[in-house]
């Protein structure tokens, strides 16, 4: 039976929220303005000093604003930092509500953990140290590793270098799998670097060198090593387009169409990108009196970096922007590439094993125990992954409140309930609407697995981190609402 990893489309919002959508987006804008304030006082989030609201009445900071305040404003309605003196939910009251919500529809069971982000205090624990299949929640580990090893401002270069044969150029992959076929789009993440821009710059360099006649195109995609497909992945998932063979360059995160995030993917994304570059090069070369030989061949061995004369290059969006995209859309291919690029930056081979070792090392350096954690990949598509809810909440806590400020770059990538990413079509009924626009969490979905890990400010103004994982579930059963109800309970909690 086919297993499906979580994906996002165009972020639809169901009918129940359509009437309040503009005001919800206004709320999000206020929250976005609040993030810099929260970062400035890391390692903890805090809330405005005000009295706690009743659980059935949204607190002032959760209500839809009547107007926007400019950044740095101090008047009424201005965004203010949260206070660390906000009440912490009582574990007993919280457990009573969550245990009632976390009931499976059919077979299987849920584990879960809720922690206070500022102190790490354990507020809810249902078999939280038991390792489970985490599905795409595995991407949280990969995101943290990438931000620590690569840094949020790092960019990947796709280069064209002079080949060893006269008149040859070599397209060299450097880890950017979000290439666009057209001109570079500076304000975009997908398509930030464009092959048409790279081709024009290459022709300019060739003309400067006095090139004449025919130009041949070669491909160097040797940056990654080891199998391009993980043996732990189901062939059915690969055929369905949940992922694809991994290469250090690709168009549209190995998608035929940048507007489509479903369906089969190209099985040789690097060659597809090289052929698109060759076509763009032919167009640009014609205006310069040059011709481009048909076809692209892989170079038998990469040009030594010290001897490669760079003719042109384009750079990707930042790692921080790519992490945002991979979390929001739950892109397995992009996550695996980010894992391999992190491995290379840490001095390991750009392979699956190198990516896993790098992730585990980074978690260990953050003080997150990994003795019981088993990783078979870094995207969460493999059923052999084993991670506990406690380990996941510690990762989320490191992002929201930990001592490493580089991890804050992952905050915006968490999908927002009922609004963005893989949560865009959830939290739309009466039992979960309390969390709409407030819960931010990474989803995970396989046939018998669902997971939800993220953060929320409760009605008393306390930042909570949480992870709920269901394993052994009945395929197709209605289990996502249980996790959404649990997270919505946290958003409305005045649990004292």
Short mmCIF file of C-alpha atoms in Angstrom, two decimals:
data_model
loop_
_atom_site.label_atom_id
_atom_site.label_comp_id
_atom_site.label_asym_id
_atom_site.label_seq_id
_atom_site.Cartn_x
_atom_site.Cartn_y
_atom_site.Cartn_z
CA UNK A 1 0.00 0.00 0.00
CA UNK A 2 1.31 3.40 -0.90
CA UNK A 3 2.74 5.51 1.89
CA UNK A 4 2.44 9.28 1.61
CA UNK A 5 4.66 11.90 3.17
CA UNK A 6 3.08 15.23 4.08
CA UNK A 7 2.84 17.80 1.31
CA UNK A 8 1.41 21.25 0.77
CA UNK A 9 -0.41 22.73 -2.15
CA UNK A 10 -1.67 26.26 -2.47
CA UNK A 11 -2.67 26.76 1.18
CA UNK A 12 -6.49 26.78 0.79
CA UNK A 13 -8.60 27.92 3.73
CA UNK A 14 -11.89 26.14 4.15
CA UNK A 15 -15.22 27.90 4.06
CA UNK A 16 -15.58 28.36 7.80
CA UNK A 17 -12.63 30.75 7.86
CA UNK A 18 -13.23 32.61 4.60
CA UNK A 19 -15.19 35.33 6.31
CA UNK A 20 -12.45 36.09 8.82
CA UNK A 21 -9.45 35.43 6.59
CA UNK A 22 -8.47 39.12 6.11
CA UNK A 23 -8.48 39.69 9.85
CA UNK A 24 -6.50 36.50 10.45
CA UNK A 25 -3.84 37.69 8.03
CA UNK A 26 -3.82 40.99 9.94
CA UNK A 27 -3.17 39.00 13.08
CA UNK A 28 -0.32 37.17 11.39
CA UNK A 29 1.25 40.45 10.37
CA UNK A 30 1.22 41.58 13.96
CA UNK A 31 2.78 38.29 15.01
CA UNK A 32 5.42 38.70 12.31
CA UNK A 33 6.27 42.11 13.70
CA UNK A 34 6.51 40.55 17.14
CA UNK A 35 9.14 37.99 16.13
CA UNK A 36 12.06 40.47 16.09
CA UNK A 37 11.11 41.54 19.59
CA UNK A 38 11.07 37.93 20.68
CA UNK A 39 14.44 37.28 19.11
CA UNK A 40 15.95 40.24 20.86
CA UNK A 41 15.20 38.70 24.23
CA UNK A 42 16.11 35.09 23.40
CA UNK A 43 16.61 32.54 24.87
CA UNK A 44 13.01 32.81 26.10
CA UNK A 45 9.75 34.14 24.67
CA UNK A 46 7.79 36.39 27.01
CA UNK A 47 4.34 37.99 27.05
CA UNK A 48 2.72 41.33 27.91
CA UNK A 49 2.10 41.91 31.58
CA UNK A 50 -1.66 41.53 31.85
CA UNK A 51 -4.12 39.38 33.74
CA UNK A 52 -4.92 35.87 32.53
CA UNK A 53 -7.99 35.47 30.37
CA UNK A 54 -10.62 32.84 30.83
CA UNK A 55 -10.10 29.77 28.67
CA UNK A 56 -13.21 30.54 26.62
CA UNK A 57 -12.28 34.19 26.01
CA UNK A 58 -9.25 34.97 23.84
CA UNK A 59 -6.54 36.85 25.69
CA UNK A 60 -5.74 40.36 24.42
CA UNK A 61 -2.66 39.17 22.54
CA UNK A 62 -4.75 36.48 20.80
CA UNK A 63 -7.54 38.79 19.67
CA UNK A 64 -7.83 40.23 16.18
CA UNK A 65 -6.26 43.71 16.29
CA UNK A 66 -8.24 46.77 15.32
CA UNK A 67 -5.20 48.53 13.90
CA UNK A 68 -1.52 47.96 13.22
CA UNK A 69 1.22 49.63 15.19
CA UNK A 70 4.54 50.55 13.56
CA UNK A 71 7.60 48.52 14.54
CA UNK A 72 9.06 49.91 17.74
CA UNK A 73 5.80 51.60 18.73
CA UNK A 74 4.96 51.94 22.40
CA UNK A 75 1.35 53.12 22.30
CA UNK A 76 -1.84 51.16 22.72
CA UNK A 77 -1.85 48.10 20.52
CA UNK A 78 1.92 48.13 20.03
CA UNK A 79 3.65 44.77 19.88
CA UNK A 80 5.40 44.10 23.16
CA UNK A 81 7.62 41.27 24.39
CA UNK A 82 6.04 38.49 26.43
CA UNK A 83 6.65 38.26 30.16
CA UNK A 84 8.41 35.28 31.72
CA UNK A 85 6.11 35.66 34.72
CA UNK A 86 3.10 34.36 32.78
CA UNK A 87 1.40 31.45 34.59
CA UNK A 88 2.54 27.97 33.64
CA UNK A 89 -0.25 25.45 32.94
CA UNK A 90 -0.86 22.95 35.70
CA UNK A 91 0.13 19.45 34.54
CA UNK A 92 -2.95 17.84 36.07
CA UNK A 93 -5.48 20.13 34.43
CA UNK A 94 -3.60 19.99 31.14
CA UNK A 95 -3.38 16.19 31.14
CA UNK A 96 -7.11 15.82 31.75
CA UNK A 97 -7.91 17.82 28.62
CA UNK A 98 -5.22 16.33 26.38
CA UNK A 99 -5.94 12.73 27.32
CA UNK A 100 -9.56 13.29 26.38
CA UNK A 101 -8.53 14.75 22.99
CA UNK A 102 -5.82 12.23 22.09
CA UNK A 103 -7.99 9.26 21.22
CA UNK A 104 -7.38 7.28 18.05
CA UNK A 105 -9.97 6.55 15.39
CA UNK A 106 -9.45 2.81 15.16
CA UNK A 107 -6.14 1.06 15.80
CA UNK A 108 -2.90 2.51 17.13
CA UNK A 109 -1.96 4.91 19.89
CA UNK A 110 -0.73 8.45 20.46
CA UNK A 111 2.30 9.53 22.43
CA UNK A 112 2.84 13.14 23.38
CA UNK A 113 4.87 15.71 25.27
CA UNK A 114 4.22 19.34 26.18
CA UNK A 115 6.97 21.48 27.69
CA UNK A 116 7.27 25.03 28.89
CA UNK A 117 9.59 26.63 26.35
CA UNK A 118 11.31 29.00 28.77
CA UNK A 119 12.17 26.50 31.50
CA UNK A 120 11.86 23.11 29.82
CA UNK A 121 9.45 21.97 32.54
CA UNK A 122 7.53 18.86 31.51
CA UNK A 123 3.81 19.68 31.54
CA UNK A 124 2.40 16.62 29.78
CA UNK A 125 3.97 13.24 29.15
CA UNK A 126 2.28 10.28 27.53
CA UNK A 127 5.02 7.74 26.78
CA UNK A 128 7.09 10.69 25.64
CA UNK A 129 10.40 8.81 25.67
CA UNK A 130 9.07 5.95 23.56
CA UNK A 131 10.53 6.16 20.07
CA UNK A 132 8.07 6.19 17.22
CA UNK A 133 8.07 6.65 13.44
CA UNK A 134 8.05 10.48 13.18
CA UNK A 135 7.19 10.84 9.47
CA UNK A 136 8.05 14.35 8.23
CA UNK A 137 8.67 15.65 11.74
CA UNK A 138 12.15 14.28 10.96
CA UNK A 139 12.66 17.45 8.92
CA UNK A 140 12.86 19.49 12.12
CA UNK A 141 16.08 17.67 12.99
CA UNK A 142 17.45 18.31 9.51
CA UNK A 143 16.53 21.99 9.65
CA UNK A 144 18.33 22.47 12.95
CA UNK A 145 21.41 20.68 11.65
CA UNK A 146 21.51 22.76 8.45
CA UNK A 147 21.13 26.07 10.28
CA UNK A 148 23.92 25.17 12.70
CA UNK A 149 26.38 23.76 10.17
CA UNK A 150 25.71 25.93 7.13
CA UNK A 151 24.26 29.01 8.79
CA UNK A 152 21.05 30.75 7.69
CA UNK A 153 22.87 33.16 5.32
CA UNK A 154 24.76 30.55 3.29
CA UNK A 155 24.02 30.28 -0.45
CA UNK A 156 24.85 27.51 -2.90
CA UNK A 157 26.55 28.30 -6.22
CA UNK A 158 25.83 26.72 -9.58
CA UNK A 159 28.84 27.36 -11.80
CA UNK A 160 29.92 27.04 -15.39
CA UNK A 161 33.63 26.33 -15.72
CA UNK A 162 35.85 25.97 -18.76
CA UNK A 163 36.16 22.34 -19.79
CA UNK A 164 39.38 20.51 -20.57
CA UNK A 165 38.49 20.20 -24.27
CA UNK A 166 38.59 23.35 -26.41
CA UNK A 167 35.16 24.91 -26.73
CA UNK A 168 33.65 22.90 -23.89
CA UNK A 169 31.91 24.27 -20.79
CA UNK A 170 30.99 22.30 -17.69
CA UNK A 171 27.82 22.97 -15.71
CA UNK A 172 28.77 22.20 -12.11
CA UNK A 173 26.21 21.44 -9.41
CA UNK A 174 26.80 23.06 -6.04
CA UNK A 175 23.71 22.05 -4.11
CA UNK A 176 21.05 24.38 -5.53
CA UNK A 177 18.06 22.21 -6.44
CA UNK A 178 15.68 25.18 -6.63
CA UNK A 179 17.02 26.43 -9.95
CA UNK A 180 14.61 28.10 -12.36
CA UNK A 181 14.74 27.65 -16.13
CA UNK A 182 14.40 31.37 -16.85
CA UNK A 183 15.98 34.53 -15.54
CA UNK A 184 17.07 34.68 -11.90
CA UNK A 185 14.28 35.92 -9.60
CA UNK A 186 15.97 37.80 -6.73
CA UNK A 187 12.82 37.99 -4.62
CA UNK A 188 11.96 34.29 -4.95
CA UNK A 189 13.23 31.16 -3.21
CA UNK A 190 12.23 28.70 -5.93
CA UNK A 191 13.93 30.08 -9.02
CA UNK A 192 16.15 32.53 -7.16
CA UNK A 193 18.95 31.41 -9.48
CA UNK A 194 17.94 31.08 -13.13
CA UNK A 195 19.57 29.10 -15.90
CA UNK A 196 18.81 31.77 -18.52
CA UNK A 197 20.81 34.26 -16.45
CA UNK A 198 23.63 31.74 -16.10
CA UNK A 199 23.63 31.06 -19.86
CA UNK A 200 23.83 34.75 -20.76
CA UNK A 201 26.73 35.28 -18.35
CA UNK A 202 28.48 32.24 -19.84
CA UNK A 203 28.18 33.62 -23.38
CA UNK A 204 29.55 36.97 -22.24
CA UNK A 205 32.59 35.20 -20.76
CA UNK A 206 33.10 33.14 -23.91
CA UNK A 207 32.96 36.25 -26.09
CA UNK A 208 35.46 37.95 -23.79
CA UNK A 209 37.76 34.95 -24.30
CA UNK A 210 37.39 35.23 -28.07
CA UNK A 211 35.57 31.92 -28.44
CA UNK A 212 34.28 31.03 -31.90
CA UNK A 213 32.51 28.13 -33.53
CA UNK A 214 30.73 25.43 -31.57
CA UNK A 215 30.38 25.11 -27.79
CA UNK A 216 29.74 21.76 -26.16
CA UNK A 217 28.06 21.36 -22.75
CA UNK A 218 29.14 18.89 -20.11
CA UNK A 219 27.70 18.12 -16.67
CA UNK A 220 29.53 17.67 -13.38
CA UNK A 221 27.10 16.40 -10.73
CA UNK A 222 29.71 14.56 -8.67
CA UNK A 223 29.27 16.56 -5.44
CA UNK A 224 27.11 13.88 -3.82
CA UNK A 225 28.32 10.33 -3.25
CA UNK A 226 26.70 7.03 -2.38
CA UNK A 227 23.36 5.77 -3.68
CA UNK A 228 21.09 8.47 -5.09
CA UNK A 229 18.08 6.58 -3.73
CA UNK A 230 17.86 5.46 -0.12
CA UNK A 231 17.14 1.71 0.10
CA UNK A 232 14.92 2.48 3.11
CA UNK A 233 12.43 4.26 0.82
CA UNK A 234 9.51 2.42 -0.71
CA UNK A 235 9.77 2.17 -4.52
CA UNK A 236 6.07 3.05 -4.59
CA UNK A 237 6.78 6.35 -2.85
CA UNK A 238 9.55 7.17 -5.31
CA UNK A 239 7.33 6.29 -8.27
CA UNK A 240 4.57 8.50 -6.86
CA UNK A 241 6.92 11.47 -6.60
CA UNK A 242 7.32 11.66 -2.84
CA UNK A 243 11.02 12.01 -3.58
CA UNK A 244 13.46 11.30 -6.42
CA UNK A 245 17.09 10.27 -6.99
CA UNK A 246 19.27 12.91 -5.36
CA UNK A 247 21.60 15.20 -7.31
CA UNK A 248 23.38 18.46 -6.37
CA UNK A 249 21.42 20.47 -8.95
CA UNK A 250 17.85 20.35 -10.17
CA UNK A 251 15.05 22.49 -11.50
CA UNK A 252 12.14 23.29 -9.16
CA UNK A 253 13.24 20.86 -6.43
CA UNK A 254 13.11 18.04 -8.96
CA UNK A 255 9.68 18.88 -10.29
CA UNK A 256 8.69 19.08 -13.94
CA UNK A 257 6.46 22.07 -13.24
CA UNK A 258 7.23 24.62 -10.50
CA UNK A 259 3.49 25.11 -9.96
CA UNK A 260 2.89 21.41 -9.24
CA UNK A 261 3.93 19.71 -6.03
CA UNK A 262 2.38 16.33 -6.75
CA UNK A 263 2.92 13.53 -9.22
CA UNK A 264 6.04 11.77 -10.51
CA UNK A 265 9.37 13.58 -10.47
CA UNK A 266 12.22 13.41 -12.98
CA UNK A 267 14.50 10.46 -12.32
CA UNK A 268 17.59 12.32 -13.54
CA UNK A 269 17.02 15.85 -12.29
CA UNK A 270 20.64 16.89 -12.87
CA UNK A 271 20.59 15.95 -16.55
CA UNK A 272 17.23 17.65 -16.90
CA UNK A 273 18.72 20.86 -15.52
CA UNK A 274 21.77 20.53 -17.79
CA UNK A 275 19.60 20.09 -20.87
CA UNK A 276 17.56 23.15 -19.90
CA UNK A 277 20.81 25.10 -19.49
CA UNK A 278 22.03 23.91 -22.88
CA UNK A 279 18.82 25.17 -24.49
CA UNK A 280 19.19 28.56 -22.82
CA UNK A 281 22.85 28.66 -23.83
CA UNK A 282 21.93 27.96 -27.46
CA UNK A 283 19.52 30.90 -27.46
CA UNK A 284 22.05 33.27 -25.90
CA UNK A 285 24.91 32.00 -28.09
CA UNK A 286 23.03 32.54 -31.35
CA UNK A 287 23.02 36.28 -30.81
CA UNK A 288 26.79 36.16 -30.35
CA UNK A 289 27.50 34.14 -33.48
CA UNK A 290 28.16 30.91 -31.58
CA UNK A 291 26.47 27.55 -31.84
CA UNK A 292 25.88 24.94 -29.17
CA UNK A 293 26.38 21.27 -29.94
CA UNK A 294 23.30 19.12 -29.32
CA UNK A 295 23.25 16.88 -26.26
CA UNK A 296 24.92 16.98 -22.85
CA UNK A 297 27.45 14.47 -21.54
CA UNK A 298 28.56 13.87 -17.98
CA UNK A 299 32.22 14.50 -17.40
CA UNK A 300 34.07 11.29 -16.54
CA UNK A 301 35.81 13.03 -13.64
CA UNK A 302 35.23 16.41 -12.01
CA UNK A 303 37.57 19.25 -12.84
CA UNK A 304 39.88 19.80 -9.82
CA UNK A 305 38.58 22.87 -7.99
CA UNK A 306 41.96 24.55 -8.06
CA UNK A 307 42.17 24.24 -11.85
CA UNK A 308 38.59 25.15 -12.71
CA UNK A 309 38.31 28.53 -14.42
CA UNK A 310 34.90 29.90 -13.58
CA UNK A 311 33.09 31.44 -16.52
CA UNK A 312 29.82 32.26 -14.77
CA UNK A 313 27.82 31.42 -11.66
CA UNK A 314 24.47 32.04 -10.00
CA UNK A 315 23.63 31.71 -6.32
CA UNK A 316 20.66 30.18 -4.57
CA UNK A 317 18.35 31.63 -1.98
CA UNK A 318 19.78 31.49 1.53
CA UNK A 319 19.77 28.35 3.61
CA UNK A 320 17.37 30.08 5.99
CA UNK A 321 14.92 30.68 3.15
CA UNK A 322 15.29 27.11 1.92
CA UNK A 323 14.70 25.73 5.41
CA UNK A 324 11.55 27.85 5.57
CA UNK A 325 10.38 26.31 2.29
CA UNK A 326 11.17 22.71 3.17
CA UNK A 327 9.35 22.96 6.51
CA UNK A 328 6.33 24.78 5.12
CA UNK A 329 5.85 22.47 2.12
CA UNK A 330 7.41 19.34 3.66
CA UNK A 331 9.56 18.73 0.59
CA UNK A 332 11.37 15.41 1.00
CA UNK A 333 13.78 15.99 -1.88
CA UNK A 334 14.88 19.40 -0.61
CA UNK A 335 15.29 18.09 2.93
CA UNK A 336 17.55 15.26 1.78
CA UNK A 337 19.67 17.65 -0.28
CA UNK A 338 19.99 20.00 2.69
CA UNK A 339 21.16 17.05 4.78
CA UNK A 340 23.86 16.16 2.26
CA UNK A 341 25.03 19.76 1.96
CA UNK A 342 25.30 19.91 5.75
CA UNK A 343 27.36 16.72 5.71
CA UNK A 344 29.78 18.20 3.17
CA UNK A 345 30.13 21.37 5.22
CA UNK A 346 30.97 19.29 8.29
CA UNK A 347 33.73 17.43 6.45
CA UNK A 348 31.74 14.27 5.74
CA UNK A 349 30.81 12.73 2.39
CA UNK A 350 27.70 14.13 0.73
CA UNK A 351 25.83 10.89 1.23
CA UNK A 352 22.85 9.59 3.19
CA UNK A 353 25.16 8.23 5.88
CA UNK A 354 27.01 11.53 6.04
CA UNK A 355 23.74 13.45 6.40
CA UNK A 356 22.50 11.22 9.21
CA UNK A 357 25.79 11.41 11.11
CA UNK A 358 25.78 15.20 10.83
CA UNK A 359 22.23 15.51 12.15
CA UNK A 360 22.98 13.27 15.12
CA UNK A 361 26.16 15.18 15.92
CA UNK A 362 24.35 18.52 15.88
CA UNK A 363 21.58 17.25 18.15
CA UNK A 364 24.19 15.96 20.57
CA UNK A 365 25.92 19.33 20.61
CA UNK A 366 22.58 20.91 21.50
CA UNK A 367 22.34 18.59 24.48
CA UNK A 368 19.50 16.51 23.04
CA UNK A 369 20.02 12.82 23.86
CA UNK A 370 20.25 10.65 20.75
CA UNK A 371 21.03 7.22 22.22
CA UNK A 372 17.55 5.91 21.45
CA UNK A 373 17.09 7.82 18.19
CA UNK A 374 17.45 5.89 14.95
CA UNK A 375 17.64 7.72 11.62
CA UNK A 376 17.31 5.96 8.27
CA UNK A 377 16.99 9.21 6.31
CA UNK A 378 16.71 12.93 7.05
CA UNK A 379 13.35 13.67 5.43
CA UNK A 380 11.11 11.27 7.35
CA UNK A 381 9.95 9.20 4.38
CA UNK A 382 11.55 6.01 5.73
CA UNK A 383 9.50 3.86 8.10
CA UNK A 384 12.71 2.82 9.85
CA UNK A 385 13.14 6.21 11.55
CA UNK A 386 12.57 6.18 15.31
CA UNK A 387 12.30 9.43 17.30
CA UNK A 388 10.52 10.19 20.58
CA UNK A 389 8.06 12.99 21.24
CA UNK A 390 10.41 14.25 23.95
CA UNK A 391 13.30 14.50 21.48
CA UNK A 392 11.10 16.43 19.07
CA UNK A 393 9.91 18.91 21.70
CA UNK A 394 13.51 19.51 22.71
CA UNK A 395 14.31 20.31 19.07
CA UNK A 396 11.39 22.75 18.86
CA UNK A 397 12.46 24.29 22.16
CA UNK A 398 15.98 24.75 20.80
CA UNK A 399 14.48 26.61 17.84
CA UNK A 400 12.19 28.87 19.89
CA UNK A 401 14.16 29.43 23.06
CA UNK A 402 17.58 27.82 22.91
CA UNK A 403 20.93 29.59 23.12
CA UNK A 404 21.79 29.34 19.40
CA UNK A 405 20.22 32.36 17.63
CA UNK A 406 20.81 30.82 14.19
CA UNK A 407 17.95 28.42 14.86
CA UNK A 408 15.41 31.28 15.02
CA UNK A 409 15.53 31.26 11.21
CA UNK A 410 13.33 28.14 11.34
CA UNK A 411 10.48 29.83 13.23
CA UNK A 412 8.67 31.22 10.21
CA UNK A 413 8.83 27.88 8.40
CA UNK A 414 6.40 26.18 10.78
CA UNK A 415 3.02 26.02 9.02
CA UNK A 416 0.30 28.18 10.60
CA UNK A 417 -2.97 26.49 11.51
CA UNK A 418 -5.66 27.11 8.86
CA UNK A 419 -3.45 29.50 6.91
CA UNK A 420 -0.19 28.21 5.49
CA UNK A 421 1.70 25.17 4.30
CA UNK A 422 0.61 21.70 5.31
CA UNK A 423 -1.78 23.14 7.93
CA UNK A 424 -3.52 25.39 5.41
CA UNK A 425 -6.64 23.23 5.17
CA UNK A 426 -6.86 22.17 8.82
CA UNK A 427 -8.31 23.79 11.98
CA UNK A 428 -11.55 24.68 10.21
CA UNK A 429 -14.23 23.15 12.43
CA UNK A 430 -15.61 24.14 15.81
CA UNK A 431 -13.42 21.68 17.73
CA UNK A 432 -10.15 23.06 16.34
CA UNK A 433 -10.89 26.64 15.24
CA UNK A 434 -9.58 27.94 18.58
CA UNK A 435 -6.08 27.12 17.30
CA UNK A 436 -6.52 28.71 13.87
CA UNK A 437 -3.86 31.34 13.23
CA UNK A 438 -2.18 30.54 16.57
CA UNK A 439 -0.78 27.02 16.37
CA UNK A 440 2.46 26.71 14.39
CA UNK A 441 3.55 23.15 13.81
CA UNK A 442 5.33 20.74 11.50
CA UNK A 443 3.12 17.97 10.21
CA UNK A 444 3.97 14.39 9.39
CA UNK A 445 1.90 11.85 7.49
CA UNK A 446 2.51 8.29 6.34
CA UNK A 447 -0.12 5.59 5.84
CA UNK A 448 -0.23 4.49 9.48
CA UNK A 449 1.58 7.46 11.01
CA UNK A 450 0.71 11.04 11.83
CA UNK A 451 2.69 13.56 13.86
CA UNK A 452 2.47 17.21 14.84
CA UNK A 453 5.27 19.10 16.59
CA UNK A 454 5.42 22.84 17.14
CA UNK A 455 4.78 25.80 19.41
CA UNK A 456 1.96 28.06 20.58
CA UNK A 457 1.42 30.91 23.04
CA UNK A 458 -1.44 29.88 25.34
CA UNK A 459 -4.25 32.10 26.65
CA UNK A 460 -2.16 33.02 29.69
CA UNK A 461 0.70 34.16 27.47
CA UNK A 462 3.02 31.22 28.07
CA UNK A 463 5.00 29.79 25.16
CA UNK A 464 4.54 26.02 24.98
CA UNK A 465 6.29 23.49 22.75
CA UNK A 466 4.65 20.18 21.96
CA UNK A 467 4.88 16.96 19.99
CA UNK A 468 2.13 14.40 19.38
CA UNK A 469 2.84 11.19 17.41
CA UNK A 470 0.44 8.46 16.30
CA UNK A 471 1.73 5.08 15.13
CA UNK A 472 0.00 1.87 14.06
CA UNK A 473 -3.05 3.85 12.97
CA UNK A 474 -5.81 2.61 10.70
CA UNK A 475 -5.02 3.86 7.17
CA UNK A 476 -7.48 6.53 6.08
CA UNK A 477 -9.00 6.94 9.54
CA UNK A 478 -9.80 10.42 10.89
CA UNK A 479 -6.88 10.87 13.26
CA UNK A 480 -5.51 14.28 12.28
CA UNK A 481 -8.39 16.06 14.06
CA UNK A 482 -7.28 14.52 17.35
CA UNK A 483 -3.85 16.13 17.06
CA UNK A 484 -5.39 19.40 15.94
CA UNK A 485 -7.79 19.39 18.89
CA UNK A 486 -4.89 18.79 21.26
CA UNK A 487 -2.89 21.69 19.85
CA UNK A 488 -5.99 23.92 19.91
CA UNK A 489 -6.48 23.07 23.58
CA UNK A 490 -2.97 24.38 24.22
CA UNK A 491 -3.76 27.62 22.40
CA UNK A 492 -6.86 28.20 24.54
CA UNK A 493 -5.37 26.86 27.74
CA UNK A 494 -5.74 28.72 30.99
CA UNK A 495 -5.03 25.36 32.60
CA UNK A 496 -4.34 26.14 36.26
#
